Short mmCIF file of N, CA and C in Angstrom, two decimals:
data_model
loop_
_atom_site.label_atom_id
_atom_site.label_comp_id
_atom_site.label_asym_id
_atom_site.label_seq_id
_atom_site.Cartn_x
_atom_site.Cartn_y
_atom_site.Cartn_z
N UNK A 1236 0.86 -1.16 0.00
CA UNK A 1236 0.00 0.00 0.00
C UNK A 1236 0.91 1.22 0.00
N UNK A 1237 0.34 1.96 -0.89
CA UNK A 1237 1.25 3.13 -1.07
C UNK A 1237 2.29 3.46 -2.16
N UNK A 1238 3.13 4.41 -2.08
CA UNK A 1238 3.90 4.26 -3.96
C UNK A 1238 5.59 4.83 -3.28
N UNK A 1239 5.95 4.28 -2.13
CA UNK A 1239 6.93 5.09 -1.27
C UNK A 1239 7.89 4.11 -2.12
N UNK A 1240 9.17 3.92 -1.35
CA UNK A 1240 10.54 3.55 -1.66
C UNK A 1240 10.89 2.49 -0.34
N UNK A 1241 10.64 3.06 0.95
CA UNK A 1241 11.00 2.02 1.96
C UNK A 1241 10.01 1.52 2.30
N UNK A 1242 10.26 0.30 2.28
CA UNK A 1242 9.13 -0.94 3.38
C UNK A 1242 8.91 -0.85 4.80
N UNK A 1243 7.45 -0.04 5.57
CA UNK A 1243 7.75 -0.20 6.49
C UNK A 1243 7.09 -1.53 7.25
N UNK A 1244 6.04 -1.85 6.57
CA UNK A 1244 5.52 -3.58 7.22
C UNK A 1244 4.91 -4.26 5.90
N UNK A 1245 4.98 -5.20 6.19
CA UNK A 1245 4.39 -6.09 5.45
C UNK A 1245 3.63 -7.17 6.48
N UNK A 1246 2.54 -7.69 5.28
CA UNK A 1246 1.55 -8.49 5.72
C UNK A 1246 1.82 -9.80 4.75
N UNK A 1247 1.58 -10.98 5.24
CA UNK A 1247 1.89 -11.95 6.25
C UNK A 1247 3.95 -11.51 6.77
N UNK A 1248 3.52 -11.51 8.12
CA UNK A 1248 5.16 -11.22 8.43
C UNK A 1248 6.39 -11.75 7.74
N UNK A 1249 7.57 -11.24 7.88
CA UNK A 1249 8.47 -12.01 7.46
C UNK A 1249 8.53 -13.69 8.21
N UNK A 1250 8.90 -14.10 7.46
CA UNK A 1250 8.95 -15.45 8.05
C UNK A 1250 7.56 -16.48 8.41
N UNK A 1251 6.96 -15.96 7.90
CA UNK A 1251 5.58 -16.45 7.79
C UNK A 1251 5.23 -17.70 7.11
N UNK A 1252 4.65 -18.39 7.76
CA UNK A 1252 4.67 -19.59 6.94
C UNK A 1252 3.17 -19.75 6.02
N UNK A 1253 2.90 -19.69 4.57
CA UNK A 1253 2.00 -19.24 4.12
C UNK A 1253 1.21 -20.47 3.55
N UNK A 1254 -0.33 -20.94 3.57
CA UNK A 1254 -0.92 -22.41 3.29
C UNK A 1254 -1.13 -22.17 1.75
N UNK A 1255 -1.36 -21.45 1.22
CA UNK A 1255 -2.17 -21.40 -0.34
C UNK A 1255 -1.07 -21.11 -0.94
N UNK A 1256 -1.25 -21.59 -2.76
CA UNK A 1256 -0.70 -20.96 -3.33
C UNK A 1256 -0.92 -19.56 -4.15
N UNK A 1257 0.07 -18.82 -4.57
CA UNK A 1257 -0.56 -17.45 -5.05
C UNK A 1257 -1.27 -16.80 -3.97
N UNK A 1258 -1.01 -16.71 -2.87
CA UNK A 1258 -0.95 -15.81 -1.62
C UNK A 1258 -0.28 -14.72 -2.29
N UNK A 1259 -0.82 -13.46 -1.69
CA UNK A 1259 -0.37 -12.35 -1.57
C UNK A 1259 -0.02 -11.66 -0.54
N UNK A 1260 1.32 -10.88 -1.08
CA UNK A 1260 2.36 -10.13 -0.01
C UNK A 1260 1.49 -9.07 0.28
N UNK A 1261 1.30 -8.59 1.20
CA UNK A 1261 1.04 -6.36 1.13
C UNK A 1261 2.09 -5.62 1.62
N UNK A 1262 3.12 -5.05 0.68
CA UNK A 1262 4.18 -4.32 1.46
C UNK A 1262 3.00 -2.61 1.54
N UNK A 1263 3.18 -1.76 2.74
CA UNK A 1263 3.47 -0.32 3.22
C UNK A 1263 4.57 -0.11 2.73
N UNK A 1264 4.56 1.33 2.01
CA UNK A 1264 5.50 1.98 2.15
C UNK A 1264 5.69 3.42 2.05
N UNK A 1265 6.46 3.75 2.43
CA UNK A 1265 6.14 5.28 2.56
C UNK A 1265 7.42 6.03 1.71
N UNK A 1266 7.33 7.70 1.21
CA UNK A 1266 8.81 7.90 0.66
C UNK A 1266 10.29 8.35 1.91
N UNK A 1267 11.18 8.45 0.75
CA UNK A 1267 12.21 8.17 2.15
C UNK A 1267 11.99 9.59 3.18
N UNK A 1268 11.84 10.62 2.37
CA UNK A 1268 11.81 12.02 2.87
C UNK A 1268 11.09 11.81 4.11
N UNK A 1269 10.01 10.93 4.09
CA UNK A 1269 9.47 10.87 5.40
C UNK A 1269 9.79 10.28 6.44
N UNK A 1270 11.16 9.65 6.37
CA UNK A 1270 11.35 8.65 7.32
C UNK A 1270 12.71 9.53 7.37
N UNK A 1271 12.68 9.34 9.04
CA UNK A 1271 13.85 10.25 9.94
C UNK A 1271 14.53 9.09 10.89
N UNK A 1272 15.86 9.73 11.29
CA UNK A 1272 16.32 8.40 12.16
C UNK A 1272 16.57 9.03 13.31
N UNK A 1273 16.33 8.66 14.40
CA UNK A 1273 16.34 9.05 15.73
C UNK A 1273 17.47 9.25 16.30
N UNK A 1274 17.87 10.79 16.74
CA UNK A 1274 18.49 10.73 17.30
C UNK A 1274 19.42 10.80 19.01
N UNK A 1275 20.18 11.30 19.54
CA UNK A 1275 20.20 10.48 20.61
C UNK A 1275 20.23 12.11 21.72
N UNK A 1276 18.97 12.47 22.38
CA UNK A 1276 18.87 13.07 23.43
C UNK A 1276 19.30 13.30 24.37
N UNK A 1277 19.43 12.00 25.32
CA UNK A 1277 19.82 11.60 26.21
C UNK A 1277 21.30 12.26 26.84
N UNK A 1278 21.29 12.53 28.07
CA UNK A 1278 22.15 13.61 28.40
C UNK A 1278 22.40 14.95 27.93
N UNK A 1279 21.42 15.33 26.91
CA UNK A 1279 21.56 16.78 26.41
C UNK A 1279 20.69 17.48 27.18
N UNK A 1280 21.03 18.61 27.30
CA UNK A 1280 20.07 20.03 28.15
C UNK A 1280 18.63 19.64 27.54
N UNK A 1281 17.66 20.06 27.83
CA UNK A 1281 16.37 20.17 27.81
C UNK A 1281 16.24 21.08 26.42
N UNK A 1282 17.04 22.51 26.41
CA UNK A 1282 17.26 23.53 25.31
C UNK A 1282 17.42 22.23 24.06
N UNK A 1283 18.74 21.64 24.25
CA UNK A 1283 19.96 21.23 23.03
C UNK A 1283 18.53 20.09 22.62
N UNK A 1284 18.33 19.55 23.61
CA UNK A 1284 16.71 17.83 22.84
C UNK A 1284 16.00 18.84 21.85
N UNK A 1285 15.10 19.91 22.22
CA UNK A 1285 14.31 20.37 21.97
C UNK A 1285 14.55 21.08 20.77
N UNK A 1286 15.63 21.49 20.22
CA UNK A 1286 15.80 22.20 19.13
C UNK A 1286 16.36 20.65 18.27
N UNK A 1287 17.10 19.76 18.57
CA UNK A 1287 17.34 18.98 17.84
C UNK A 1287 16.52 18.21 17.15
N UNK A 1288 15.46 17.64 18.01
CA UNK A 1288 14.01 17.24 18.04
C UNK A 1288 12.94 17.79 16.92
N UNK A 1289 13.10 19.14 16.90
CA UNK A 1289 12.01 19.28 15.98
C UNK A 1289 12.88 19.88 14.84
N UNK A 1290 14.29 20.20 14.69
CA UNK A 1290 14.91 20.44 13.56
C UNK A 1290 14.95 18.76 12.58
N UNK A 1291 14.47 18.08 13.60
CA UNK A 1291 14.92 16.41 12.91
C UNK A 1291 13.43 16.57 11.48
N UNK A 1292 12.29 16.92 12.48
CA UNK A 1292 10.77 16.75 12.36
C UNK A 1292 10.24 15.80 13.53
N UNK A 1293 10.29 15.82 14.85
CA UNK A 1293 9.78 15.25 15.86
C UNK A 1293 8.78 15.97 16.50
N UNK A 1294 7.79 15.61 16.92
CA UNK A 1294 6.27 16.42 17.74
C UNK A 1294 7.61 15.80 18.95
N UNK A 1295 7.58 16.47 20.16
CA UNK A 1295 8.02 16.42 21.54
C UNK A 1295 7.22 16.40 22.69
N UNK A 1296 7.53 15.14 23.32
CA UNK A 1296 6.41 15.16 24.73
C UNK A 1296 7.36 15.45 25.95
N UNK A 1297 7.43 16.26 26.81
CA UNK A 1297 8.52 16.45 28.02
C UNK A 1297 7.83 15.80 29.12
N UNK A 1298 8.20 14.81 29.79
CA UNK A 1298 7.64 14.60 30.64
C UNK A 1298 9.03 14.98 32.34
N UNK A 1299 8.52 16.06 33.33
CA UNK A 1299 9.57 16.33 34.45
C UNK A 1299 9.68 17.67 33.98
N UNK A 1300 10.55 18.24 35.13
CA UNK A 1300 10.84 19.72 34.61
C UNK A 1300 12.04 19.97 35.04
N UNK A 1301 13.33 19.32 34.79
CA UNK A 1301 14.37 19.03 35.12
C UNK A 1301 15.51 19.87 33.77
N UNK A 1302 16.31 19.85 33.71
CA UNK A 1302 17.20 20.86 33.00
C UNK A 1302 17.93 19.54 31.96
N UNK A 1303 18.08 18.37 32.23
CA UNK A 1303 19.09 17.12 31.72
C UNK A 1303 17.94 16.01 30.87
N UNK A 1304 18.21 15.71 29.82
CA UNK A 1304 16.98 14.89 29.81
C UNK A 1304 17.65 13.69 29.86
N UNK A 1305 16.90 12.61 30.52
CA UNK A 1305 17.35 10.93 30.66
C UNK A 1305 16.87 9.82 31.07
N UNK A 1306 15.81 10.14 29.47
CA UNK A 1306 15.44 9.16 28.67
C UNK A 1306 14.48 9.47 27.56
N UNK A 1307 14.37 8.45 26.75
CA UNK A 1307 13.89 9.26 25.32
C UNK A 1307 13.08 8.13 25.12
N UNK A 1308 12.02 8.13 24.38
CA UNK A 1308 10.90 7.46 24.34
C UNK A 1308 11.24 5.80 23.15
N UNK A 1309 12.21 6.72 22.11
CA UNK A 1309 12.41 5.73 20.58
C UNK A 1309 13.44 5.72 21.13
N UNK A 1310 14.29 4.46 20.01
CA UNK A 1310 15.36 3.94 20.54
C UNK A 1310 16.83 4.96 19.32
N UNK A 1311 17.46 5.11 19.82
CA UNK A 1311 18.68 5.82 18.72
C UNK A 1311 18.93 4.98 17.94
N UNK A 1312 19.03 5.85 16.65
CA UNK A 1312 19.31 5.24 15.20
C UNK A 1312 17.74 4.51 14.68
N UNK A 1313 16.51 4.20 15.39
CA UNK A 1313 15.68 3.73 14.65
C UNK A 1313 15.02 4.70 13.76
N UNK A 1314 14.51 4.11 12.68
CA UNK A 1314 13.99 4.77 11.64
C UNK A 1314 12.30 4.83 11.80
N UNK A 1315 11.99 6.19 11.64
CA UNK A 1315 10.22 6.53 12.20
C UNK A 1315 9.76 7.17 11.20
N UNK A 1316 8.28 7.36 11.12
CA UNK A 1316 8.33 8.63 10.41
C UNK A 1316 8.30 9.85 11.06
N UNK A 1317 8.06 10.55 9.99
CA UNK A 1317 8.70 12.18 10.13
C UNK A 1317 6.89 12.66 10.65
N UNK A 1318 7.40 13.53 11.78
CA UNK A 1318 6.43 13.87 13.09
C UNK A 1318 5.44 13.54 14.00
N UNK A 1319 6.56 11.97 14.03
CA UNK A 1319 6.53 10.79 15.00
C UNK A 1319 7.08 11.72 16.58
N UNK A 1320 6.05 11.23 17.76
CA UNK A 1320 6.36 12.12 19.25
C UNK A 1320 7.38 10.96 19.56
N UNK A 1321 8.60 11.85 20.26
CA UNK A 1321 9.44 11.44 20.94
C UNK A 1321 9.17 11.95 22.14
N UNK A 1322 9.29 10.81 23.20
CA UNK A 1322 8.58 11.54 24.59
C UNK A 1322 9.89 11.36 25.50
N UNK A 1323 10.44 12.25 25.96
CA UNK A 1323 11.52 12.51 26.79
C UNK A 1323 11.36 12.85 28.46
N UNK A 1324 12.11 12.35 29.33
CA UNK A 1324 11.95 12.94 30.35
C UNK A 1324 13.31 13.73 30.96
N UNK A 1325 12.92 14.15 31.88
CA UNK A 1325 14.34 15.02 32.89
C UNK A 1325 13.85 15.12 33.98
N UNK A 1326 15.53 15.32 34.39
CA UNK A 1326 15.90 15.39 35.37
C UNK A 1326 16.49 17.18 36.06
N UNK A 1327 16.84 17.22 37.09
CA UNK A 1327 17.94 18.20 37.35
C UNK A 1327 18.89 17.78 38.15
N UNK A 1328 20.54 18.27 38.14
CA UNK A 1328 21.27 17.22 38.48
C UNK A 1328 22.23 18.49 39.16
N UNK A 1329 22.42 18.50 40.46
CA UNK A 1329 23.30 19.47 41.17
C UNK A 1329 24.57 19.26 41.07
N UNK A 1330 25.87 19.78 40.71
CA UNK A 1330 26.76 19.70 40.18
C UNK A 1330 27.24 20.18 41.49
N UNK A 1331 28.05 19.34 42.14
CA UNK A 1331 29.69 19.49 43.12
C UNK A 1331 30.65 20.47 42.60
N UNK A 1332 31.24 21.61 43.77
CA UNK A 1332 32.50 21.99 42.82
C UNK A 1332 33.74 21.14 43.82
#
C-alpha cells in the first residue's frame, strides 16, 4: 500500500509460513523524505533535545521539569516517520565543585 521507496511492514510477516498458493504479499510503504532516524537526546540540556528534536521533524512530549533529559521514548538510530512524538523525560542534576 502506497507508492513510497522504503518498506515499512508487510503483511503476512516475514517469516511467515504461508498455506495457499498465489498468496499475496502487502508491502506499506512510505517515501524516504518521510522517514527520519532518531536521534540520541539523552544527556543533552532540555534547550539542546528540543531544538534537535524538531529540527529532525519530531512532535516532543517532556515529561519532568528538570534541565538534563534521561530518557527518550524511541530507541537511537531507529527509523520513524517524520512527526513521530518522541517523549523525553528530565531530570535536574546538582553539580559538586
Amino acid at each position: 500500500m502506497g507508492n513510497g521507496d522504503i518498506i515499512l511492514n508487510q503483511t503476512p510477516l516475514p517469516n511467515s509460513i504461508i498455506s495457499r498458493k498465489n498468496s499475496s504479499v502487502i508491502l506499506y510503504t512510505v517515501q524516504s523524505d518521510d522517514i527520519i532516524t532518531v536521534p540520541k537526546l539523552v544527556g543533552l540540556s532540555l534547550n539542546e533535545a528540543s531544538v534537535i528534536a524538531i529540527n529532525y521533524g519530531f512532535n516532543l512530549m517532556i515529561e519532568g521539569n528538570g534541565g538534563t533529559v534521561t530518557e527518550q521514548s524511541l530507541p537511537l538510530g531507529a527509523m520513524v516517520k517524520r512527526g513521530s512524538v518522541i517523549k523525553i523525560k528530565t531530570l535536574n542534576f546538582d553539580h559538586e565543585d
